[in-house]
Coordinates of C-alpha atoms in Angstrom, one line a residue:
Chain A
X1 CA 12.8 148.2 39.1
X2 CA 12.1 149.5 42.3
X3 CA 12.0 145.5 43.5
X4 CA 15.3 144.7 42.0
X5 CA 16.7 147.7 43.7
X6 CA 15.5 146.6 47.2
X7 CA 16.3 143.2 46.6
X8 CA 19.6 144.2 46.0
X9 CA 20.3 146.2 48.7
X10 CA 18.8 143.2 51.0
X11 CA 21.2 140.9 49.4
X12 CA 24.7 143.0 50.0
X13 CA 23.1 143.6 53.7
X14 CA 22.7 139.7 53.8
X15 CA 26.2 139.5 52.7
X16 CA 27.7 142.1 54.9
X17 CA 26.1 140.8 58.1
X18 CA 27.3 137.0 57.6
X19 CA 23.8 135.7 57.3
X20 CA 24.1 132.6 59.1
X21 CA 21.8 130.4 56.8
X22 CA 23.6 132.1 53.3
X23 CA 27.1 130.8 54.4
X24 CA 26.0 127.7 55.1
X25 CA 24.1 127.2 51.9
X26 CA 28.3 129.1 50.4
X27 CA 30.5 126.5 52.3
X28 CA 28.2 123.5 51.4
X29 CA 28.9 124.6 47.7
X30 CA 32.4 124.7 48.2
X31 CA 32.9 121.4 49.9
X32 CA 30.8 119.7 47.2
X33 CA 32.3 121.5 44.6
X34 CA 35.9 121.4 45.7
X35 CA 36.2 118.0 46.4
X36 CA 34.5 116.7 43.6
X37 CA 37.2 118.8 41.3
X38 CA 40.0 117.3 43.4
X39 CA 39.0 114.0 43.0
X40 CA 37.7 114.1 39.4
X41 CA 41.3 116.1 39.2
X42 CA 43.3 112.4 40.7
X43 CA 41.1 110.8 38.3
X44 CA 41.3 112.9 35.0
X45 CA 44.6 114.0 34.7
X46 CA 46.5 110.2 34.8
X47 CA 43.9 109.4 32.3
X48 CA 44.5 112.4 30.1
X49 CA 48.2 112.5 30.4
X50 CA 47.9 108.6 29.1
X51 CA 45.6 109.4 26.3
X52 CA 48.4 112.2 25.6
X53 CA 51.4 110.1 25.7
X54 CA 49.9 106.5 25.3
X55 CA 50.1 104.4 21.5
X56 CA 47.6 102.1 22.0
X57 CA 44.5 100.6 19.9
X58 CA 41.5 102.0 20.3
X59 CA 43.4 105.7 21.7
X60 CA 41.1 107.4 18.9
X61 CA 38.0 106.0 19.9
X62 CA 38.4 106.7 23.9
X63 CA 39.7 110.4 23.0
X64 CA 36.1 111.0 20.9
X65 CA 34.8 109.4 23.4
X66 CA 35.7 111.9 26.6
X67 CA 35.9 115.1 24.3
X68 CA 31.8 114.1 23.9
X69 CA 31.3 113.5 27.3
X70 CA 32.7 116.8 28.3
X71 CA 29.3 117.7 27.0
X72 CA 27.1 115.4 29.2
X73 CA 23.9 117.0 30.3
X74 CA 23.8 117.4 34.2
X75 CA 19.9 116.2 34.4
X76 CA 21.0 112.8 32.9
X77 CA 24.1 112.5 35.3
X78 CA 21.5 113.3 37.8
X79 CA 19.3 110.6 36.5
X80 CA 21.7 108.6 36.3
X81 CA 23.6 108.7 39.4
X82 CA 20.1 108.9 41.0
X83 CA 18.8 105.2 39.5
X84 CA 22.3 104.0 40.5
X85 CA 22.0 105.2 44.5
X86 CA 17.9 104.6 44.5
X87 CA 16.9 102.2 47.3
X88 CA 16.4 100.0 44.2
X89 CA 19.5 100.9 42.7
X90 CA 22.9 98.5 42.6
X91 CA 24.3 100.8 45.1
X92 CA 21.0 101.6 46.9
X93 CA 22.5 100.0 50.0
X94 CA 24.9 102.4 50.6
X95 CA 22.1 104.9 51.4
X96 CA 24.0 107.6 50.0
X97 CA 21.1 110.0 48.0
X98 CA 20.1 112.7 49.3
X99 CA 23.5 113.4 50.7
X100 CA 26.4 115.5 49.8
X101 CA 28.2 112.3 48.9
X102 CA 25.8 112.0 46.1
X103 CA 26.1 115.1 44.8
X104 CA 29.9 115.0 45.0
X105 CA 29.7 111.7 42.9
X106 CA 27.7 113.9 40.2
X107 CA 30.2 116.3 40.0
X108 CA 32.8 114.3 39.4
X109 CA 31.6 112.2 37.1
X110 CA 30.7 115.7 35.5
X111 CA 34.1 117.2 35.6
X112 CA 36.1 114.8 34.9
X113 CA 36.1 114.4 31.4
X114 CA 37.0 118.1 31.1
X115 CA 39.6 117.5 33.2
X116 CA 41.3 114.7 31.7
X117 CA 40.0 116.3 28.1
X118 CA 41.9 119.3 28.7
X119 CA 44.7 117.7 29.9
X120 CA 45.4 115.2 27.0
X121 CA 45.6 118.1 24.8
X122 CA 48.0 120.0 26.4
X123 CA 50.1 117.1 27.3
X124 CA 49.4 116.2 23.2
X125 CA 50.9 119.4 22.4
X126 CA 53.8 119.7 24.3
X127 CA 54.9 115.7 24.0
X128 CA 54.9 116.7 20.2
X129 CA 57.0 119.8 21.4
X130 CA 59.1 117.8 23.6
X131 CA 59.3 114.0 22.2
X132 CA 62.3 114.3 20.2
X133 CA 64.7 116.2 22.8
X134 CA 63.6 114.0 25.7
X135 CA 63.9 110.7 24.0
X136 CA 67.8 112.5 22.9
X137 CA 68.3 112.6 26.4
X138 CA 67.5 109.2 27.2
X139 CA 64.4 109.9 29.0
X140 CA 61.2 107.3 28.4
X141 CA 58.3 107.8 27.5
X142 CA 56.6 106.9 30.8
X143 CA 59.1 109.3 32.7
X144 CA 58.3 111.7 30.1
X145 CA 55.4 112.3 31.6
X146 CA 55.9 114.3 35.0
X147 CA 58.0 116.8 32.9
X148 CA 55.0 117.2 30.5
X149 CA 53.1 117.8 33.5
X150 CA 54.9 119.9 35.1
X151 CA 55.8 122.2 32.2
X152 CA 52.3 122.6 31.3
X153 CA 51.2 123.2 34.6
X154 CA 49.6 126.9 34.1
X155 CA 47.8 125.0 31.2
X156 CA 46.9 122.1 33.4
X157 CA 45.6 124.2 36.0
X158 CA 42.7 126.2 33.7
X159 CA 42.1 122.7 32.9
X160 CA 40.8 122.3 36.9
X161 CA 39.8 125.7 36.8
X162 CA 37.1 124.8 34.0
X163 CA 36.4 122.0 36.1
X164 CA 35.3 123.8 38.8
X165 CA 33.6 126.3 36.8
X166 CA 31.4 123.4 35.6
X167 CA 30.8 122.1 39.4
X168 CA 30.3 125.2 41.0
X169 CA 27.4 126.7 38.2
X170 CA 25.7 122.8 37.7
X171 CA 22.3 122.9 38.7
X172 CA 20.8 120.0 37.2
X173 CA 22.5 117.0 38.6
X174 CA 22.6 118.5 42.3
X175 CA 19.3 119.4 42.6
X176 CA 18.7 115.6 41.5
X177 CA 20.3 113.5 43.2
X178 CA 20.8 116.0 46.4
X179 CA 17.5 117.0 46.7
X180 CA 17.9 120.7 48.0
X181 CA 17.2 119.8 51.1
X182 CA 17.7 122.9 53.7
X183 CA 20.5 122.4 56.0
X184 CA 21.2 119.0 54.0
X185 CA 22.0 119.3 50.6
X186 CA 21.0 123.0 49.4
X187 CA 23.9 124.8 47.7
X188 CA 24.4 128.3 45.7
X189 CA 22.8 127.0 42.5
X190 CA 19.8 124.6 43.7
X191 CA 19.3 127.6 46.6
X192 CA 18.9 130.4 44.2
X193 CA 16.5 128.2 41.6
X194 CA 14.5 127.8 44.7
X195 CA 14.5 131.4 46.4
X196 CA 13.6 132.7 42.8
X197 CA 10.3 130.5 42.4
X198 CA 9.6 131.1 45.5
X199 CA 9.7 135.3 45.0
X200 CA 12.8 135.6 47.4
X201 CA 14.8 137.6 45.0
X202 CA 17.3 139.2 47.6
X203 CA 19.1 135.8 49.1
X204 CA 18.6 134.5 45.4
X205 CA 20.6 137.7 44.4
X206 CA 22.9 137.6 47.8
X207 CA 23.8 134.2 46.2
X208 CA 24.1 134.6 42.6
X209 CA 26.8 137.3 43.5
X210 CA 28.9 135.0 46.2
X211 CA 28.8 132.6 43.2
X212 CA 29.9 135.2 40.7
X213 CA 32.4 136.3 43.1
X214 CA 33.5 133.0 44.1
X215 CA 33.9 132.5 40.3
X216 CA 36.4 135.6 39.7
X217 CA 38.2 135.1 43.6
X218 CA 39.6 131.3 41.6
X219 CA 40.3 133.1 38.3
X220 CA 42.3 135.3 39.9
X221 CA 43.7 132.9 42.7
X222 CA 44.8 130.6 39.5
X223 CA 46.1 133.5 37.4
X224 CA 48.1 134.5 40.5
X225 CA 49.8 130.9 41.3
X226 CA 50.6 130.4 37.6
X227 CA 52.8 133.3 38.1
X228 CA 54.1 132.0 40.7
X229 CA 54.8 129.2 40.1
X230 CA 56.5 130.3 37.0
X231 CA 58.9 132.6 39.6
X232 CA 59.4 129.5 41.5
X233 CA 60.6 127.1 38.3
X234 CA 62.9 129.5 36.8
X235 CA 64.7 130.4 40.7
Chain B
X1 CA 57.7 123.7 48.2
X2 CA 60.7 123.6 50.1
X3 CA 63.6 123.9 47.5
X4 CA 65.0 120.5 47.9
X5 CA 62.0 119.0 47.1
X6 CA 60.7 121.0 44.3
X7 CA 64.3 120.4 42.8
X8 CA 63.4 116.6 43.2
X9 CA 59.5 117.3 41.3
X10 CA 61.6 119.4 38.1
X11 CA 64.0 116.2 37.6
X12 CA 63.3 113.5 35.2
X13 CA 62.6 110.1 36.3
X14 CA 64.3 107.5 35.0
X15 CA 64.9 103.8 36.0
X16 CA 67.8 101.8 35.3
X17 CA 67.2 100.7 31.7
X18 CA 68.5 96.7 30.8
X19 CA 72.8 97.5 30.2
X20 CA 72.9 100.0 32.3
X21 CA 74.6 98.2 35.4
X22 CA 78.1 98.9 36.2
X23 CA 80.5 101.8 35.3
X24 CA 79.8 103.9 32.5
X25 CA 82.9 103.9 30.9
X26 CA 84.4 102.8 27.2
X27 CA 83.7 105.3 24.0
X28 CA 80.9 104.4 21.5
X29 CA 83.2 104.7 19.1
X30 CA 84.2 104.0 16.2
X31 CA 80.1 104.2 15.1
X32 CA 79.6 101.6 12.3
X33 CA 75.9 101.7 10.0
X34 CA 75.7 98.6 7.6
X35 CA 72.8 97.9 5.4
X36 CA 71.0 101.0 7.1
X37 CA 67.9 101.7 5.4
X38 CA 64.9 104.0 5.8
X39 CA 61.5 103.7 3.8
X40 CA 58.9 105.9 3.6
X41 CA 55.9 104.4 1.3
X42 CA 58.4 101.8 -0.8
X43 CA 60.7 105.0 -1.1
X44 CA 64.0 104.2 0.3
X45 CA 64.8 107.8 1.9
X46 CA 68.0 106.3 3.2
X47 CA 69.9 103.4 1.7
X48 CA 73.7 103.0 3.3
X49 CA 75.9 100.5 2.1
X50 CA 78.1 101.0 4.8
X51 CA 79.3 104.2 7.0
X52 CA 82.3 104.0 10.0
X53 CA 82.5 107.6 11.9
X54 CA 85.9 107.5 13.9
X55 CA 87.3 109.4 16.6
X56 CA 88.8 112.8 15.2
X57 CA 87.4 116.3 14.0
X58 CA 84.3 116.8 13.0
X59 CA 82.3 115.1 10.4
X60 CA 79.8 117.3 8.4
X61 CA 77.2 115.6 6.4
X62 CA 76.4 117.8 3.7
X63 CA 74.0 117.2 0.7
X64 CA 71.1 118.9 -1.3
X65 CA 67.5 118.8 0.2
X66 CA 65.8 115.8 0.0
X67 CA 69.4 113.9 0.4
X68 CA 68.6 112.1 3.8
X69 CA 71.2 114.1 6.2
X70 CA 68.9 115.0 9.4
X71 CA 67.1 111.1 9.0
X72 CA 70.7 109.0 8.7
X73 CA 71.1 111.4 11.8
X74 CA 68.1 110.1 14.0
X75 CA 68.7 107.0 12.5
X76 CA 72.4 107.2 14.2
X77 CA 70.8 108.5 17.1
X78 CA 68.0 105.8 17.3
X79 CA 65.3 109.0 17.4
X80 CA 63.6 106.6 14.3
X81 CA 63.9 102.9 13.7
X82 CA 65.9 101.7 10.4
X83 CA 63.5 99.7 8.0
X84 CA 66.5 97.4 7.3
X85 CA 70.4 97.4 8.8
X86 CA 72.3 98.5 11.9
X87 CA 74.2 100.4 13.6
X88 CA 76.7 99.6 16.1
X89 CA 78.5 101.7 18.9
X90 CA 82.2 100.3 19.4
X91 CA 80.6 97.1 18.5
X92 CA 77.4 97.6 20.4
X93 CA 73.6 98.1 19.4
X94 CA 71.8 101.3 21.1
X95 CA 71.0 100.7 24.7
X96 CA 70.9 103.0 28.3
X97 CA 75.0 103.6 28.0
X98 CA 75.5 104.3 24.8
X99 CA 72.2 106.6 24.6
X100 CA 73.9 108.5 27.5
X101 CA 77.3 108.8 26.2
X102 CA 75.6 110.4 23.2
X103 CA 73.4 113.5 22.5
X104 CA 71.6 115.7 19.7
X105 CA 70.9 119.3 19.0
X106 CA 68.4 120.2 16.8
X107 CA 67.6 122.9 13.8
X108 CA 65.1 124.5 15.7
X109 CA 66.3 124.4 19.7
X110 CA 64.2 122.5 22.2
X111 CA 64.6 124.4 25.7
X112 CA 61.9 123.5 28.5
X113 CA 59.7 125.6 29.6
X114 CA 61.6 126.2 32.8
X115 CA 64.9 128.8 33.4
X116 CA 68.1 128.8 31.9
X117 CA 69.8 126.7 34.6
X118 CA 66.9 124.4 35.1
X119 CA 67.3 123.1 31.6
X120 CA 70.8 122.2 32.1
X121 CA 69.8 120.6 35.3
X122 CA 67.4 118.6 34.1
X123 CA 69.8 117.4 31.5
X124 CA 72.0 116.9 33.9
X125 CA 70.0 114.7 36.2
X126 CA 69.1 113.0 33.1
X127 CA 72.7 111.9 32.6
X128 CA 72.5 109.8 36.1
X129 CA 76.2 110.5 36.7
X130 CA 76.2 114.2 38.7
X131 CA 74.7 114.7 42.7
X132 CA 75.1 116.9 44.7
X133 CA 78.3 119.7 44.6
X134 CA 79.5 118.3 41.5
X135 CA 76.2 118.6 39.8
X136 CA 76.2 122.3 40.6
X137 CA 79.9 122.7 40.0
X138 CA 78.8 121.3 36.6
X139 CA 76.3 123.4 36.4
X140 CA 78.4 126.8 36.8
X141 CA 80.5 125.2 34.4
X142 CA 78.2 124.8 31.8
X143 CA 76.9 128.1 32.1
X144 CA 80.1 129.9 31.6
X145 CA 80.7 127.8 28.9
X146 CA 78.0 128.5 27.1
X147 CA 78.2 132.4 27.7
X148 CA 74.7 132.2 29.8
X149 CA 75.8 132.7 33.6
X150 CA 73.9 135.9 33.7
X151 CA 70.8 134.2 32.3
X152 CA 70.8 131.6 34.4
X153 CA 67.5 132.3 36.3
X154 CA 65.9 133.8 33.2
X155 CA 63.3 132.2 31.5
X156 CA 64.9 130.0 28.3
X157 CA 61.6 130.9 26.1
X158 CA 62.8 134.5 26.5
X159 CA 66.7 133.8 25.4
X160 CA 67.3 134.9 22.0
X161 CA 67.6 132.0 19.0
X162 CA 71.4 132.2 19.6
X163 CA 71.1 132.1 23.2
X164 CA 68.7 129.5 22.9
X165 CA 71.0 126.8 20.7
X166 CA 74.1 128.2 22.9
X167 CA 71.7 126.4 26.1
X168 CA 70.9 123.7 23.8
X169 CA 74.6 122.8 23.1
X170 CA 75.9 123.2 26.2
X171 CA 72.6 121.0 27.9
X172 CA 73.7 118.5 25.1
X173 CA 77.2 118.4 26.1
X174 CA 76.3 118.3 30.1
X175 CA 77.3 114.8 30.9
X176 CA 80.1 114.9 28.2
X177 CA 79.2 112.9 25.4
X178 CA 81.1 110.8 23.5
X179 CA 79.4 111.2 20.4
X180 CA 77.7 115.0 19.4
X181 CA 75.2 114.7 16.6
X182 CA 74.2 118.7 15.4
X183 CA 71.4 119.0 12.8
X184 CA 72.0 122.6 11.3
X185 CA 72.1 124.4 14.1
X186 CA 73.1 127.6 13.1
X187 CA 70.7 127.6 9.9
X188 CA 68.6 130.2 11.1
X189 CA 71.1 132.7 13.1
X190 CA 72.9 135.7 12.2
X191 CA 76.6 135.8 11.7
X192 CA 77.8 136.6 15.4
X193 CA 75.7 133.8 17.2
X194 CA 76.9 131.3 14.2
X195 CA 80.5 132.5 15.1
X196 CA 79.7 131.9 18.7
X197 CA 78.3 128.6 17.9
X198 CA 81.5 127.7 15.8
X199 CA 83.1 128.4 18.9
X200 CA 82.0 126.2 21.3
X201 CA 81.7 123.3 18.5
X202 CA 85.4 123.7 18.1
X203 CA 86.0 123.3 21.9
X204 CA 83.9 120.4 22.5
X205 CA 85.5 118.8 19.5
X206 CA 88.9 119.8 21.1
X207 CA 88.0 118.6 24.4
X208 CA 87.5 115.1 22.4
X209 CA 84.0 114.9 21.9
X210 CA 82.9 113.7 18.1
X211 CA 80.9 116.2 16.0
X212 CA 78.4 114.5 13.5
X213 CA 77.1 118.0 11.7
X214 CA 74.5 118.5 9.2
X215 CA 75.2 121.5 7.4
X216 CA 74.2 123.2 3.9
X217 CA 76.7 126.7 4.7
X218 CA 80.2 125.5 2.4
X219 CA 81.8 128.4 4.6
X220 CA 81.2 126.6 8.0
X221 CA 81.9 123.2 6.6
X222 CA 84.8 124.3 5.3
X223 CA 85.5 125.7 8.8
X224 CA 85.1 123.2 10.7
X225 CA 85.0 119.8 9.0
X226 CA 87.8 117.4 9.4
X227 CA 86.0 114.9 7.4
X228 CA 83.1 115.1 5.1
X229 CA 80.2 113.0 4.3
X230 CA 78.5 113.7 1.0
X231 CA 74.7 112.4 0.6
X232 CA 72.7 112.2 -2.5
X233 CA 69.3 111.0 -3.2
X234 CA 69.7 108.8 0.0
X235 CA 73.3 107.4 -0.3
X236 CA 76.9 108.7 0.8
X237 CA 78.7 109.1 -2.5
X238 CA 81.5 110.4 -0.7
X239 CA 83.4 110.0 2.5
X240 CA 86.7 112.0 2.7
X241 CA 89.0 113.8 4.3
X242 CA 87.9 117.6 4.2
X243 CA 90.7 119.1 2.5
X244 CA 90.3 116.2 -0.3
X245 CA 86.4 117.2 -0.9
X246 CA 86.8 120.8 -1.1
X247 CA 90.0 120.5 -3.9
X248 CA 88.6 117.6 -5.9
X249 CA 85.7 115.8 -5.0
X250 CA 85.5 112.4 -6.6
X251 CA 81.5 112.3 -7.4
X252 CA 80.0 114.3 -9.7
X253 CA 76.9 115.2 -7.3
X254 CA 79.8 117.0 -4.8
X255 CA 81.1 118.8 -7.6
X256 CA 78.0 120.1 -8.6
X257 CA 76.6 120.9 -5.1
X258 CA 80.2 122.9 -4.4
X259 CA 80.4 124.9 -7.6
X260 CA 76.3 125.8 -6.7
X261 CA 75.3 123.5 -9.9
X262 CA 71.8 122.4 -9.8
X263 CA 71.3 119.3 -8.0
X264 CA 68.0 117.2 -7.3

């Protein structure tokens, strides 16, 4: 107990005196995460919003499809992406493991099938909502779908939010095809997996709670901007 | 977002469709259905020798469940495809123009998730015809029309059911239809938001816009119909002049269905 307790207390004073080596571990987390939900968010939402709309052969089987690999185990997305970027790998020339870059492909190819999940659902839901009154008003189905978009924006955005839920607490792939290399490729999750077997409870803990706080900061940030941008529709 | 361009984001976007060069101008009526049928599983659901809806007051479709009102609707509307048959606009099939010189309003009404006024805009950049001070002149227009000017920034999920088909109705008439098609609309209200509803029916009809309306209530029919069409088990049985329904209806179904007989 009395080891959690100074752990703790050595963590928030870590925190509070802007450890130099914790931040950087933070904002390599949140460029790896945050631009691996912004792409897999160009990538997924176009392909959700077409799954959502779209009559096509085949929509069934694609839909099953993403909805199980929303479920994809990081450690084989890590093996994966790893054989793929391996000096013997079809895009070993690229020399891209062990580097951000690599870990950002993970994380996409992670994310986005919850994004474009999520989103096919909700636009699902509110085309079956909408079809009828747009197609009255002599609007097509393709141009249907930045007003499905729009309207189920607050939806839309948990949908990202998940996303980035899933990038932000994925150790598996990371670790992988990163390598937790200090100064490199370490982040929050591979960083506190590491400090723990190594008996360094208090940046492990310093880190867990960033994460944790991270975690709320975009609830909240989210929650906020729906509301806002709720204000901003109905001006 | 700076407001012109989050204006721009809300509005549908729609390209010219084939037929819809030059001006919009030239009624869609007379509306003539021939041969129209609808089938459902071998069932014919619809099956319309022939129907002609003129110019004039309102034409209420009336009919026991199960007759085939709100389908010859979206069939006239071209929200569903006929199995067999047409239907013609002033001579023309369904394309861009006539689908914007004609609108629909629903049982249960459709409002975006947006504001009061958005919904109407939207509608009425839609429409293709309205920019800049006329589309907000418009606007105001439609507002006060429909009794909603101090809703206008409110959200439209948070109108009323009245207030919500009033938006509906006046978003349906935004670019001035030729052609109104109305599919129960006040079946679920109370007696004041039906009267209001009544209301602004009777001054689009006035201002010369045709009413197609689907109604069970005798009472409104008889209120506003100028014609009636009577539907059973898929067909029209009757198609008469209001006053000539309500004092002797020539089918046997109608005479039934007004004197509350059983009818399947």
């Amino acid at each position: 107990m009395q080891d959690f307790a100074s752990s703790f207390f050595l963590a928030v004073s870590l925190i509070l005196s802007g450890d130099p080596e914790l931040w950087s571990i933070v904002l390599l987390s949140l460029k790896v995460s945050l631009t691996a939900v912004a792409i897999a968010a160009m990538i997924g939402m176009p392909i959700g919003a077409a799954l959502g709309v779209g009559r096509f052969a085949g929509r069934r089987a694609l839909i099953v499809l993403i909805n199980a690999l929303m479920g994809l185990p990081p450690v084989v997305v890590g093996l994966m992406v790893y054989l793929l970027l391996s000096n013997s790998g079809p895009l070993g020339v690229l020399q891209l493991l062990y580097t951000p870059t690599a870990m950002i492909i993970a994380q996409v190819i992670l994310v986005t099938p919850i994004v474009a999940a999520l989103t096919r659902q909700v636009v699902e839901d509110l085309d079956a909502e909408y079809a009828e009154q747009l197609r009255s008003m002599g609007v097509s189905r393709l141009a249907s779908v930045p007003t499905l978009l729009w309207d189920g924006r607050t939806s839309l955005m948990t949908a990202v939010l998940a996303g980035f839920g899933r990038a932000t607490a994925e150790v598996g792939a990371v670790i992988i095809v990163g390598g937790n290399i200090n100064h490199v490729t370490r982040v929050m999750t591979t960083a506190i997996a590491l400090e723990t077997s190594k008996g360094n409870l208090a940046l492990a803990l310093a880190l867990g709670a960033i994460l944790m706080l991270i975690a709320i900061s975009v609830n909240a940030a989210v929650g906020l901007l729906g509301v806002r941008s709720e204000r901003v529709a109905h001006a | 977002m700076p407001d012109a361009a989050l204006a721009h984001s809300l509005e549908p976007r729609i390209a010219p469709a084939e037929g819809s060069a030059g001006a919009d101008t030239g009624s869609v009526l007379p509306v003539s259905a021939a041969g129209l049928v609808f089938t459902v599983n071998g069932k014919r659901l619809v099956d319309i020798d022939r129907l002609t809806l003129r110019a004039g007051g309102p034409t209420i479709i009336m009919g026991p469940n199960g007759a085939g009102k709100s389908l010859l609707l979206r069939l006239l509307h071209g929200l569903i495809e006929a199995s067999e048959g047409t239907v013609l606009f002033n001579t023309q099939p369904m394309n861009a123009r006539v689908r914007r010189r004609q609108a629909m309003v629903f049982q249960r009404p459709v409002v975006l998730r947006r504001s009061v006024q958005a919904n109407i805009d939207y509608a009425l950049a839609a429409a293709q015809g309205y920019r800049g001070p006329s589309r907000r002149g418009r606007l105001r227009e439609l507002l006060e029309m429909g009794g909603l000017a101090d809703m206008a920034r409110q959200r439209a999920r948070t109108l009323s059911g009245g207030e919500q088909q009033r938006l509906a109705l006046v978003r349906a008439v935004a670019a001035s239809p030729d052609l109104l098609f109305l599919d129960e609309p006040t079946s679920s209200l109370d007696p004041a938001s039906t009267h209001r509803i009544e209301a602004l029916i009777h001054r689009f009809a006035d201002e010369g816009t045709k009413i197609v309306m689907v109604t069970h209530d005798l009472g409104q029919a008889r209120r506003l119909a100028g014609e009636v069409v009577f539907m059973h088990r898929g067909k029209v049985t009757e198609q008469t002049p209001a006053n000539v329904f309500f004092d002797a209806p020539s089918s046997p179904a109608a005479r039934d269905f007004i004197t509350g007989g059983l009818l399947v």
